[in-house]
PDB file of C-alpha atoms in Angstrom:
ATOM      1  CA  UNK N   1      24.258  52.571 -45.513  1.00 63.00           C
ATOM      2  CA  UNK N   2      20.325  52.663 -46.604  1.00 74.00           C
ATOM      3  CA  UNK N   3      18.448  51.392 -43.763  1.00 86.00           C
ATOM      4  CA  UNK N   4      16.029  47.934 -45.122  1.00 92.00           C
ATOM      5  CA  UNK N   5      12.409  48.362 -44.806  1.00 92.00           C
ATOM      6  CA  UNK N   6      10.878  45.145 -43.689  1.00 89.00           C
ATOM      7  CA  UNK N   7       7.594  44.281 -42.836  1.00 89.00           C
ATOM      8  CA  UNK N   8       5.718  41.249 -41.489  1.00 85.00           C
ATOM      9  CA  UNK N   9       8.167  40.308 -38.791  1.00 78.00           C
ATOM     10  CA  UNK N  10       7.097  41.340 -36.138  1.00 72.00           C
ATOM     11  CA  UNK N  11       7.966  39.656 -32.599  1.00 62.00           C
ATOM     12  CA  UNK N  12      10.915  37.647 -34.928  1.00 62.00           C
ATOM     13  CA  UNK N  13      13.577  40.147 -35.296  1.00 58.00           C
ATOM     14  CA  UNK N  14      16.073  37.236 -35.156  1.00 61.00           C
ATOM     15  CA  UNK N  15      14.625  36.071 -38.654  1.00 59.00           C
ATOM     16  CA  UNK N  16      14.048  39.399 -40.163  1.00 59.00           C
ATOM     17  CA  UNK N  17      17.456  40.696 -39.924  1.00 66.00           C
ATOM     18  CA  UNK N  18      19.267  37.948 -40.652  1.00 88.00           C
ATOM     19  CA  UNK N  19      18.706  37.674 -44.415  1.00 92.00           C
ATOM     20  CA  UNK N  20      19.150  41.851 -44.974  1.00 94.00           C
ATOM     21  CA  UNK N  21      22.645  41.346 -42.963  1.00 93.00           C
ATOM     22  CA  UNK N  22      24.131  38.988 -44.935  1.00 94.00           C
ATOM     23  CA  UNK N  23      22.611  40.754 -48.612  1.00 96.00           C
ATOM     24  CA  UNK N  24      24.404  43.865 -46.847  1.00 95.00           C
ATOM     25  CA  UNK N  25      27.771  42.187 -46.106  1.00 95.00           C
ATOM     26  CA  UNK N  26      27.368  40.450 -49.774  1.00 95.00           C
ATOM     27  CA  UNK N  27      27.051  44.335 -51.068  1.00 96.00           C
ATOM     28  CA  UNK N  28      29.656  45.672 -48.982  1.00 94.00           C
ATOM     29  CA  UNK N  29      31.887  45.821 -52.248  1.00 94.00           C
ATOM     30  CA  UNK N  30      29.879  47.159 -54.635  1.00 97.00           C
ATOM     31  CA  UNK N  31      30.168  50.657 -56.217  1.00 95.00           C
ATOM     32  CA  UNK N  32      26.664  51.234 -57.253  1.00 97.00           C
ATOM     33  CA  UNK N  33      23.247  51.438 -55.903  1.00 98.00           C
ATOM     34  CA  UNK N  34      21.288  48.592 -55.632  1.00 98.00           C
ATOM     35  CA  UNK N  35      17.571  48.407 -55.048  1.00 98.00           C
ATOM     36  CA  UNK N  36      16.045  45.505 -54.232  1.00 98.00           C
ATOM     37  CA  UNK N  37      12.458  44.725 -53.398  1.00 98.00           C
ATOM     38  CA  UNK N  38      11.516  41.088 -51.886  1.00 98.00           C
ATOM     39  CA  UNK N  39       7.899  39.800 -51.121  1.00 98.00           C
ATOM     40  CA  UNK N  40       7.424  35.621 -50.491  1.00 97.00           C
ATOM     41  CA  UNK N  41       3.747  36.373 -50.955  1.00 97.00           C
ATOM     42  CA  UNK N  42       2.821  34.857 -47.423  1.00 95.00           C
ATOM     43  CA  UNK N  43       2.784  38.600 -45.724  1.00 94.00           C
ATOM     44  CA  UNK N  44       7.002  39.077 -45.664  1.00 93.00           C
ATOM     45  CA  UNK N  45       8.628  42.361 -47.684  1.00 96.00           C
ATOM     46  CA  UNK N  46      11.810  43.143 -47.409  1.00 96.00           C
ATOM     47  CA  UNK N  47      12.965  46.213 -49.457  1.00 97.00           C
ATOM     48  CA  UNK N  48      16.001  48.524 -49.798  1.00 97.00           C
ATOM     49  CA  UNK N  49      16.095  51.528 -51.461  1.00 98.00           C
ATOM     50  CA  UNK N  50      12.577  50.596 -52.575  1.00 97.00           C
ATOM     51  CA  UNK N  51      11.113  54.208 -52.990  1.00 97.00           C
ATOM     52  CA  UNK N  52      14.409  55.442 -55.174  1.00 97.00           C
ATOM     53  CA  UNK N  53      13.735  55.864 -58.976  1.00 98.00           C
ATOM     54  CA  UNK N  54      15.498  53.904 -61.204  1.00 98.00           C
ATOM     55  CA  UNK N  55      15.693  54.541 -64.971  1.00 97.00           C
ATOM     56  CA  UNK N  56      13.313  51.204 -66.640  1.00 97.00           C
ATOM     57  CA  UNK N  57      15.316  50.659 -70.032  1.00 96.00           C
ATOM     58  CA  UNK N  58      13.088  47.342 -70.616  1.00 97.00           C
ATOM     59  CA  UNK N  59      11.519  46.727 -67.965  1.00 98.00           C
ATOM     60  CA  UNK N  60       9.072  49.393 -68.966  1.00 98.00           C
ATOM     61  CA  UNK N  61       8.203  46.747 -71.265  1.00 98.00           C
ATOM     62  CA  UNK N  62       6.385  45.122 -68.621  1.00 98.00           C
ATOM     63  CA  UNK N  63       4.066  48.012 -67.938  1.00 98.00           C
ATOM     64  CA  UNK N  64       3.706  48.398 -71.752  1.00 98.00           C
ATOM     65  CA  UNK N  65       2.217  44.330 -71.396  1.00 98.00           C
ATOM     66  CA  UNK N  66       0.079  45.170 -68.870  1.00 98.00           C
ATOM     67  CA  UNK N  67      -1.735  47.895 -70.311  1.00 98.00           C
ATOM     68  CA  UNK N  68      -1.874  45.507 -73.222  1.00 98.00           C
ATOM     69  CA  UNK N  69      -4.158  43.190 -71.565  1.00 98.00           C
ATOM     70  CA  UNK N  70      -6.225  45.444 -69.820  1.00 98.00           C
ATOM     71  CA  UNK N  71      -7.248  47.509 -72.536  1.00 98.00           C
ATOM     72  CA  UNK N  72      -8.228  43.836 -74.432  1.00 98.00           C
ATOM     73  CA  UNK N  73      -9.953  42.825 -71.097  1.00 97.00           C
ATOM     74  CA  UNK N  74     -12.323  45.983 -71.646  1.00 97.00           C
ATOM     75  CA  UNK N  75     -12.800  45.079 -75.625  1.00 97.00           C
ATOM     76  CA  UNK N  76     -10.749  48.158 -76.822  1.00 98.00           C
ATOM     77  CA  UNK N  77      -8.365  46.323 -78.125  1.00 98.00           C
ATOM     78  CA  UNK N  78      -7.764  42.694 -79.381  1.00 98.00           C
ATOM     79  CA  UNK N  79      -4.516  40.328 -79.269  1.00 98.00           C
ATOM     80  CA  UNK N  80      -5.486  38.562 -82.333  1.00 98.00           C
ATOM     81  CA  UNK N  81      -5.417  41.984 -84.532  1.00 98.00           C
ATOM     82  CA  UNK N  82      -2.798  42.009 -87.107  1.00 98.00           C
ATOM     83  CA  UNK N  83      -0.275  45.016 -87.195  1.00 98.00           C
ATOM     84  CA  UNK N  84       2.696  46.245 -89.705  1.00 97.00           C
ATOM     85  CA  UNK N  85       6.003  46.575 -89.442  1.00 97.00           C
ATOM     86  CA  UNK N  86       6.550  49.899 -90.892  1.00 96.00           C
ATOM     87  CA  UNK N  87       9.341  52.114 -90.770  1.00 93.00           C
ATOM     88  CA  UNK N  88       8.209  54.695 -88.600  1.00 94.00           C
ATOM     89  CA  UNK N  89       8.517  51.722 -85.929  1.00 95.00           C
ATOM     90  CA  UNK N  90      12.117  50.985 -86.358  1.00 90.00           C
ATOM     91  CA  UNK N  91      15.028  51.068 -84.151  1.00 89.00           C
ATOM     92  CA  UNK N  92      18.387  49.838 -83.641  1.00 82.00           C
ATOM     93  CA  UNK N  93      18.680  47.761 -80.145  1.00 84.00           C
ATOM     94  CA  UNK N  94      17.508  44.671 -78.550  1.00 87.00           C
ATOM     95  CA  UNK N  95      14.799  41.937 -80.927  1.00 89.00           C
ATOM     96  CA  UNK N  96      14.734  40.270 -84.520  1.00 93.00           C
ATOM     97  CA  UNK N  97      12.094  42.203 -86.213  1.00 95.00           C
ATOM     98  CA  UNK N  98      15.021  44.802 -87.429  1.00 92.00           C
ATOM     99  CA  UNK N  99      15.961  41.973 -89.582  1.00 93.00           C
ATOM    100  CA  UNK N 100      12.959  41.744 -91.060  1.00 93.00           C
ATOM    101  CA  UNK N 101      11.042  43.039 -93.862  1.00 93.00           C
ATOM    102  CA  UNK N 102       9.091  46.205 -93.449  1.00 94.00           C
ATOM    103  CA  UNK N 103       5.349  45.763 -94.236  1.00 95.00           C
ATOM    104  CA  UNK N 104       5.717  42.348 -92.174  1.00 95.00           C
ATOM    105  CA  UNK N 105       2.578  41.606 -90.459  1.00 97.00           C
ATOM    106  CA  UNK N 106       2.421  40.424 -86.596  1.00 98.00           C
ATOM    107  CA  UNK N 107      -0.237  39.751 -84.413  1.00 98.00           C
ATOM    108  CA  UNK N 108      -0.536  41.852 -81.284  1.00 98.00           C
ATOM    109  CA  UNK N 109      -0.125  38.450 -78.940  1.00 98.00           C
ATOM    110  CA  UNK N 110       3.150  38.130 -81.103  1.00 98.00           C
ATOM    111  CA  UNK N 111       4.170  41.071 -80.855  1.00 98.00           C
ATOM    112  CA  UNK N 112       3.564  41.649 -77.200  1.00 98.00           C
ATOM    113  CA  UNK N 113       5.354  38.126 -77.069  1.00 98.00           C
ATOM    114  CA  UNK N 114       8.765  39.288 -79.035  1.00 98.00           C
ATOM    115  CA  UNK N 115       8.765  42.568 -76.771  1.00 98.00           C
ATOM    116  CA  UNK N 116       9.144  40.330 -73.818  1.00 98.00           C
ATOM    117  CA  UNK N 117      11.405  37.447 -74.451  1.00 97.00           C
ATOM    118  CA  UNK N 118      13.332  38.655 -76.787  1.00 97.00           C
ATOM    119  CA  UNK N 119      13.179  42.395 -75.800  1.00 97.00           C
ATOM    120  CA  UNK N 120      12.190  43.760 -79.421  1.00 97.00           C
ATOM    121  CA  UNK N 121      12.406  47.152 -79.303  1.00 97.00           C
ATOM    122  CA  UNK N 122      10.626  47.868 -82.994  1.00 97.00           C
ATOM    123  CA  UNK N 123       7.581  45.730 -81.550  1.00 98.00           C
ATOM    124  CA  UNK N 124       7.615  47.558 -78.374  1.00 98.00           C
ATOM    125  CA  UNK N 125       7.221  50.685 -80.508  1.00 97.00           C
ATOM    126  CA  UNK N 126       4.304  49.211 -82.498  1.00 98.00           C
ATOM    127  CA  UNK N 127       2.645  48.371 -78.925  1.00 98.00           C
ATOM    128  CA  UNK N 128       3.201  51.634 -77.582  1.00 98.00           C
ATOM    129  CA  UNK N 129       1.805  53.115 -80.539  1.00 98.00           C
ATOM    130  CA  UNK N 130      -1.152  50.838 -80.400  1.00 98.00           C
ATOM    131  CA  UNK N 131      -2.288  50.722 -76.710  1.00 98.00           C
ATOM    132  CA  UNK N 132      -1.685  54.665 -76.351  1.00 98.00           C
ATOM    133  CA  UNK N 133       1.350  56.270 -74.565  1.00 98.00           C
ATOM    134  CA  UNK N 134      -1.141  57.934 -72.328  1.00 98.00           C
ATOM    135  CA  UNK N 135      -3.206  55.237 -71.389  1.00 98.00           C
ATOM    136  CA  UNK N 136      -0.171  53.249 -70.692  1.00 98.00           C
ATOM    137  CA  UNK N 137       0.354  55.920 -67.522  1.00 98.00           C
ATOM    138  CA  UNK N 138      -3.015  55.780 -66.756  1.00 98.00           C
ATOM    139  CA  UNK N 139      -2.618  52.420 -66.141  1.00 98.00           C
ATOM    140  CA  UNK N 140       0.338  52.639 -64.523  1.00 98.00           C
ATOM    141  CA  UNK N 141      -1.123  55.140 -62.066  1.00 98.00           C
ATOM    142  CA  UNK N 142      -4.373  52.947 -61.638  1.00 97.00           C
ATOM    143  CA  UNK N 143      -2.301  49.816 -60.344  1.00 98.00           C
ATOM    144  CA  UNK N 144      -1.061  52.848 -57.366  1.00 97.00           C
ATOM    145  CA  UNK N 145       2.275  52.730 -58.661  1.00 98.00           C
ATOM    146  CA  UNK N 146       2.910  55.974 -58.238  1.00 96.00           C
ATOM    147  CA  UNK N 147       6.287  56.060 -58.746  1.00 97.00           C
ATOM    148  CA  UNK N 148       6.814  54.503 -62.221  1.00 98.00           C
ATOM    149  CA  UNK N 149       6.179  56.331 -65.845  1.00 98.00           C
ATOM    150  CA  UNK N 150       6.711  55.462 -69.225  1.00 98.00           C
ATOM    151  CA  UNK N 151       7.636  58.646 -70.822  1.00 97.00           C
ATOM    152  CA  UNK N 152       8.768  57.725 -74.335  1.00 96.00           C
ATOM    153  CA  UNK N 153       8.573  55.321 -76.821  1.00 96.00           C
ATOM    154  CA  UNK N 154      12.064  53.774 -77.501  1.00 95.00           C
ATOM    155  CA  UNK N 155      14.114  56.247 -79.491  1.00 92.00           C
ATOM    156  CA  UNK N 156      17.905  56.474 -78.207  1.00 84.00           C
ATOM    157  CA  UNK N 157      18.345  59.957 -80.412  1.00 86.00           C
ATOM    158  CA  UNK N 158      15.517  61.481 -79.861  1.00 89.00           C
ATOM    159  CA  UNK N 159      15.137  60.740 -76.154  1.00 88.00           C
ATOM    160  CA  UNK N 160      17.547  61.047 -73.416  1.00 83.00           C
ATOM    161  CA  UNK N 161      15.104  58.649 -70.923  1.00 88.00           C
ATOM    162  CA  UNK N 162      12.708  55.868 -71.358  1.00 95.00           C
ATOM    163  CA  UNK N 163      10.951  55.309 -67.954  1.00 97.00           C
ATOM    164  CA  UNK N 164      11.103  55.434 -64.101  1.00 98.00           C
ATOM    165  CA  UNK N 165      10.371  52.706 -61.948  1.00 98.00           C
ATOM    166  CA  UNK N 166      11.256  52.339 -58.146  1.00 98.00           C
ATOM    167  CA  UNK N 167      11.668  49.027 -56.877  1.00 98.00           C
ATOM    168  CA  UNK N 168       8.655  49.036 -54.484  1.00 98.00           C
ATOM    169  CA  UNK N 169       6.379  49.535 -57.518  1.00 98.00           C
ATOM    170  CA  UNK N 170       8.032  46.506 -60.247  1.00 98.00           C
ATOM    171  CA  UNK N 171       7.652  44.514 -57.091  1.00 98.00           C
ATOM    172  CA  UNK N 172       3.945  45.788 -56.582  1.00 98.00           C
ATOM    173  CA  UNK N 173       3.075  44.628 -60.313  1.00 98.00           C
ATOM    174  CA  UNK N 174       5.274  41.388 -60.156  1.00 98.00           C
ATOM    175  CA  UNK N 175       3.060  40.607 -57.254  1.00 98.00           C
ATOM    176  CA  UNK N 176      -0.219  41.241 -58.801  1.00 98.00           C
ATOM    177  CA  UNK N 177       1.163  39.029 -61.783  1.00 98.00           C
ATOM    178  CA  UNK N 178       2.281  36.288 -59.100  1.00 98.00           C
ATOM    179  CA  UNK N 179      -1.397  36.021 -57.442  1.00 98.00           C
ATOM    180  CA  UNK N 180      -3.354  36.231 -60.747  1.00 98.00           C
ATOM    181  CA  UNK N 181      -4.552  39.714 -59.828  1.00 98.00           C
ATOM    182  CA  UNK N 182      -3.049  42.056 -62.408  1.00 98.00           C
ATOM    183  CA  UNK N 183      -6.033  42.775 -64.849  1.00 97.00           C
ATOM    184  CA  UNK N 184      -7.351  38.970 -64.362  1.00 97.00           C
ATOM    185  CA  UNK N 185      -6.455  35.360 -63.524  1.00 98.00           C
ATOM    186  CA  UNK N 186      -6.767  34.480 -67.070  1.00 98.00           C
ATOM    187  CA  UNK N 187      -4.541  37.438 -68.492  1.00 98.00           C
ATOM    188  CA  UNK N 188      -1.943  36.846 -65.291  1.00 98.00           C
ATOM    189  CA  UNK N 189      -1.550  33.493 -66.388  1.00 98.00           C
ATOM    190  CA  UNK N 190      -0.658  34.433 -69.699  1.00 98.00           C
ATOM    191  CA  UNK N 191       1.523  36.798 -68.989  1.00 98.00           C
ATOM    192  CA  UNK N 192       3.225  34.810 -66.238  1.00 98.00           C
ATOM    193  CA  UNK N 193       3.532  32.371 -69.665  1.00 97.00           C
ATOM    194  CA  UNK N 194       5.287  35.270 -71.794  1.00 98.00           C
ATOM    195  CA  UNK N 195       7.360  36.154 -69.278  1.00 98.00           C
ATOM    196  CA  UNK N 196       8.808  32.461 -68.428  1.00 96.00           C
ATOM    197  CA  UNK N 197      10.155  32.498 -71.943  1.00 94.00           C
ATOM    198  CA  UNK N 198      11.956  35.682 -71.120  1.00 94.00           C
ATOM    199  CA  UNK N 199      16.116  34.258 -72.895  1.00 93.00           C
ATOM    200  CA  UNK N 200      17.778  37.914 -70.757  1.00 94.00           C
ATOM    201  CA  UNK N 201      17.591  36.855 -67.218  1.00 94.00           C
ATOM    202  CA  UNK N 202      21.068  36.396 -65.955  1.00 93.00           C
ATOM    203  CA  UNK N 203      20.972  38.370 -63.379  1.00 97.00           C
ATOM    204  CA  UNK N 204      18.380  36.050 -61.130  1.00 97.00           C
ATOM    205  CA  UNK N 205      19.443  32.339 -62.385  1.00 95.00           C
ATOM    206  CA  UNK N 206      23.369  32.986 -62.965  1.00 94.00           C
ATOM    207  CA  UNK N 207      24.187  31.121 -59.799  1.00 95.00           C
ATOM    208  CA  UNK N 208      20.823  29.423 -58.799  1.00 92.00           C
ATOM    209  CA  UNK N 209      21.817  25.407 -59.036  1.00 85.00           C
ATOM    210  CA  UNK N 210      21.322  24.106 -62.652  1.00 75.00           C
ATOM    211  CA  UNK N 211      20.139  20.774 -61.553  1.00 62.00           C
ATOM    212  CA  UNK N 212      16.683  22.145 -60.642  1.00 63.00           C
ATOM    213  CA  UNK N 213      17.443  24.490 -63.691  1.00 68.00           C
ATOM    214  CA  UNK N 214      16.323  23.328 -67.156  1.00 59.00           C
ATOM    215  CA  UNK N 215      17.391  26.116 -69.678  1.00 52.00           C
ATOM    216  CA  UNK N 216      15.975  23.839 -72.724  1.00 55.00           C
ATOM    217  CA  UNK N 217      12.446  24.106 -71.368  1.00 48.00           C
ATOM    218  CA  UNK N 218      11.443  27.393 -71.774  1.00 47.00           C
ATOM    219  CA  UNK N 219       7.372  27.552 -72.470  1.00 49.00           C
ATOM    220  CA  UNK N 220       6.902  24.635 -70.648  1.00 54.00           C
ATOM    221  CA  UNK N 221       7.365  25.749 -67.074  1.00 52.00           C
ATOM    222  CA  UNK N 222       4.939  23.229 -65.356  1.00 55.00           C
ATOM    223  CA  UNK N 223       7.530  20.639 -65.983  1.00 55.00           C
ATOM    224  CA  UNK N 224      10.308  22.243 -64.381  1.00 62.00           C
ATOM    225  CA  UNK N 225      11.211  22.119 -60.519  1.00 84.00           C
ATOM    226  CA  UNK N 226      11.921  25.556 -60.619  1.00 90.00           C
ATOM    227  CA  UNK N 227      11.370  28.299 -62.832  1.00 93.00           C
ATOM    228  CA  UNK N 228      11.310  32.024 -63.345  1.00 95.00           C
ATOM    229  CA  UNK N 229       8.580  34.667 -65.017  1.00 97.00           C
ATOM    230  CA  UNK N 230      10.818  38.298 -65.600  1.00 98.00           C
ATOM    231  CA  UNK N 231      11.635  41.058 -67.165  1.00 98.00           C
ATOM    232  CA  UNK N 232      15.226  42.650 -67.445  1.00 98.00           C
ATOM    233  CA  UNK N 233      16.448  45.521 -68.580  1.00 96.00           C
ATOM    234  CA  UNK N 234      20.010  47.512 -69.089  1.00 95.00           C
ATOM    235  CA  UNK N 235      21.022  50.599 -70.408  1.00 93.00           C
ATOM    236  CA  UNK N 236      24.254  52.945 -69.831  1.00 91.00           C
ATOM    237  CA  UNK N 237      22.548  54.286 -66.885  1.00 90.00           C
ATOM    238  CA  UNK N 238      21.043  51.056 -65.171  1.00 96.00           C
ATOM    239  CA  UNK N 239      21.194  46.581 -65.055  1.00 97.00           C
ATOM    240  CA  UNK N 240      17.846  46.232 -64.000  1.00 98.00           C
ATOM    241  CA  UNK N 241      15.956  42.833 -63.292  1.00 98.00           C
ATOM    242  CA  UNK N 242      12.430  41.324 -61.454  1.00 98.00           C
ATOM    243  CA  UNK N 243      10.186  38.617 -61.870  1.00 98.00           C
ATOM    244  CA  UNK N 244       8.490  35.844 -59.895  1.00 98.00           C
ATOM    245  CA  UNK N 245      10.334  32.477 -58.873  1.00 97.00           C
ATOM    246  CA  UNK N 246       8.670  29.664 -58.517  1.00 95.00           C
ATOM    247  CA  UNK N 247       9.824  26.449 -56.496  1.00 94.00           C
ATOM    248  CA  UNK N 248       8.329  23.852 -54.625  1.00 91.00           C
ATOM    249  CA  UNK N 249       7.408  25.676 -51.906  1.00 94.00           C
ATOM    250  CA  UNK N 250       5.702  28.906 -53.705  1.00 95.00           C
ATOM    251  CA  UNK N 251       6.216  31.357 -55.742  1.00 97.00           C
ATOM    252  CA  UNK N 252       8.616  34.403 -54.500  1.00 98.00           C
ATOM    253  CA  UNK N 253       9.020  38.202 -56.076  1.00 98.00           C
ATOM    254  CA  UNK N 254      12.238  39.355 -56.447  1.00 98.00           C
ATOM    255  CA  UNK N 255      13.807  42.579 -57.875  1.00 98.00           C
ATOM    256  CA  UNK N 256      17.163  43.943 -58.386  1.00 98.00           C
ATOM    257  CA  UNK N 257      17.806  47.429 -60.028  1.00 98.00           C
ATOM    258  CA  UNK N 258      21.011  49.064 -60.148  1.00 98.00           C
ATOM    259  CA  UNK N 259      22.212  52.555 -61.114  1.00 98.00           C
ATOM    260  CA  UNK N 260      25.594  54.625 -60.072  1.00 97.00           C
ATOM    261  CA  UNK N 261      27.570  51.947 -61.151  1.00 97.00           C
ATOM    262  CA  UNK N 262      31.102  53.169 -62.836  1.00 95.00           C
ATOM    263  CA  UNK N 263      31.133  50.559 -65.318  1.00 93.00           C
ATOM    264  CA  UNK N 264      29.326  51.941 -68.111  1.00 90.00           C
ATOM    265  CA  UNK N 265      30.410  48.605 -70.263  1.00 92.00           C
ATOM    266  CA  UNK N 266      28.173  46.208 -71.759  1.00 91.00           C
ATOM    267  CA  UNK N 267      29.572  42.381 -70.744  1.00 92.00           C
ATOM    268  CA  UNK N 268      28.301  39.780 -68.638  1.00 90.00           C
ATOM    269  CA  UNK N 269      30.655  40.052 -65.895  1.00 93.00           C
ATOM    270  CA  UNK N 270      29.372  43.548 -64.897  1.00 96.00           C
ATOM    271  CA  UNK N 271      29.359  43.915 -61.168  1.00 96.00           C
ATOM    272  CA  UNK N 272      25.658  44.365 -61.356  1.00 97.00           C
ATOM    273  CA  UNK N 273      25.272  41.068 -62.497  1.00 97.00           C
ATOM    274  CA  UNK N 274      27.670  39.704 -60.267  1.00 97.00           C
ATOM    275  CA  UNK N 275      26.321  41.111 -57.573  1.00 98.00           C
ATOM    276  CA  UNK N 276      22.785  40.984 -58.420  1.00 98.00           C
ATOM    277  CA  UNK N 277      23.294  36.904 -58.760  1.00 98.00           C
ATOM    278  CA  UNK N 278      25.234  36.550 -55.206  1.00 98.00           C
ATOM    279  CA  UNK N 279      21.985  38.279 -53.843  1.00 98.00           C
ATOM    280  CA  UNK N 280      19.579  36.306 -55.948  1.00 98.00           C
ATOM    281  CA  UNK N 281      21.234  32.860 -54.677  1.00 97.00           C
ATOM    282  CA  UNK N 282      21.037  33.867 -50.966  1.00 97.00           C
ATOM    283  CA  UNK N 283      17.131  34.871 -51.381  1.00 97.00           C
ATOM    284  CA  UNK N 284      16.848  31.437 -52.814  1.00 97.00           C
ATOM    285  CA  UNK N 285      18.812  29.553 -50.479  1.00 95.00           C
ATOM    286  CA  UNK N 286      16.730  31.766 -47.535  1.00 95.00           C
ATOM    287  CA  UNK N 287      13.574  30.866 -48.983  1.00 96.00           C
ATOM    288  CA  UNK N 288      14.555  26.921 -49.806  1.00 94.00           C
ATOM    289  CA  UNK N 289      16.315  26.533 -46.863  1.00 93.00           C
ATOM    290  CA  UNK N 290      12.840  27.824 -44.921  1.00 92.00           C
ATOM    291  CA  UNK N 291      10.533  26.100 -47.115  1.00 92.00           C
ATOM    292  CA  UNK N 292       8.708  28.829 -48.448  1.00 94.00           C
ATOM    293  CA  UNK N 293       9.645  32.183 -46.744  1.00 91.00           C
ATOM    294  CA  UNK N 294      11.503  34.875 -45.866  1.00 90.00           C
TER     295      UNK N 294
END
């Protein structure tokens, strides 16, 4: 079994292997891999398998935002510039804008904003092709993530891969996003707004207690006891998930990616997604039932 690497514990070994035993005995079942990065922001990581690349699918999409924002930060780009849907862009998959006309006209903020919650693939092209593949992975390697790539744009015939990612590093960036670091406060804070209207994140609410839950509210997470900023992703290869929860007592990062799996099936019963929510509820009871920690 991978040994956890956990930092910020020490002198309280008690508390610092109790939560990594019982996510082990939870996994004990499972026939895949799981990696799983966990930071409560007040100096506690827990992570296992957290150097191990994992194929993105869309959760490259959240490098692809980030590079976004940066690039408008430094005036090279703009969200308010308008952009059309042509066919070069298109592809079958994940979004809406397939069912739209080409020559459509988006805005990049809309654009950036379909590619997130509703995981458009055709406006995740049209990003790619406007921020720059290659400045993408500059930006990538920038942040020190030095273990994630975007190395395509979406194209499941052309391209046998998408992107890497280990866990350590969509931590890393959910983290930035979490303390308003990641290219600045004001573009964090937008992001963090995108990414709360995210409609694919089963995998980290599926058994987190409804009553705090409000699935109606989406965009207006101040209002909410609890809410979550993420990104998922799945392909045949991977049932990946990460974002930021926030609850009274702070805001935790959480990610679960999975690979190795022998259910190459699309359905919600997966056992990544079974498993990956039996994890997410004990991280949230851990860190409600502490009030604010790992």
């Amino acid at each position: 079994m991978p040994e956890w690497d956990i930092k910020g514990y020490e002198g309280d070994e008690g508390i610092r292997l109790s939560l990594s035993s019982m996510i082990d005995a939870e996994l004990c079942g499972y026939d895949g891999t799981m990696g799983i990065y966990l930071d409560d922001l007040k100096g506690h990581v827990l992570s296992l398998n957290g150097d191990e690349p994992f194929e993105t699918a869309s959760c490259c999409k959240m490098f692809v935002l980030s590079a976004l924002f940066h690039k408008a930060e430094r005036g090279e780009a703009s969200l308010s510039d308008m952009l059309p849907y042509e066919e070069r862009f298109a592809i079958n998959g994940s979004g809406i804008l397939s069912s739209l006309e080409l020559g459509t006209r988006l805005s990049v903020r809309n654009l950036a904003t379909l590619m997130i919650i509703v995981s458009d693939n055709i406006a995740t092209n049209m990003l790619i092709d406007y921020v720059g593949l290659e400045y993408i992975n500059s930006h990538i390697r920038e942040l020190g993530l030095t273990g994630s790539a975007l190395h395509n744009p979406i194209d499941f015939v052309k391209y046998d891969r998408l992107g890497t990612v280990t866990p350590r590093d969509y931590g890393k960036l959910w983290s930035l996003i979490a303390k308003r670091e990641l290219v600045s406060r004001e573009a964090s804070e937008e992001m963090i707004h995108i990414c709360s209207m995210q409609h694919y994140n089963t995998m980290l609410t599926g058994k987190l207690p409804w009553y705090f839950l409000d699935e109606d509210n989406y965009g207006d997470e101040k209002n909410r006891i609890i809410w979550l900023a993420s990104k998922s992703g799945s392909m045949d290869e991977c049932r990946n998930d990460g974002g930021m929860v926030h609850t009274p007592y702070g805001d935790y990062i959480i990610v679960l990616l999975n690979k190795d799996f022998s259910d190459r099936s699309y359905h919600d019963g997966h056992p990544a997604y079974a498993f990956g929510r039996s994890v997410s509820r004990l991280v949230f009871d851990w860190y409600i039932a502490r009030r604010g920690g790992f």
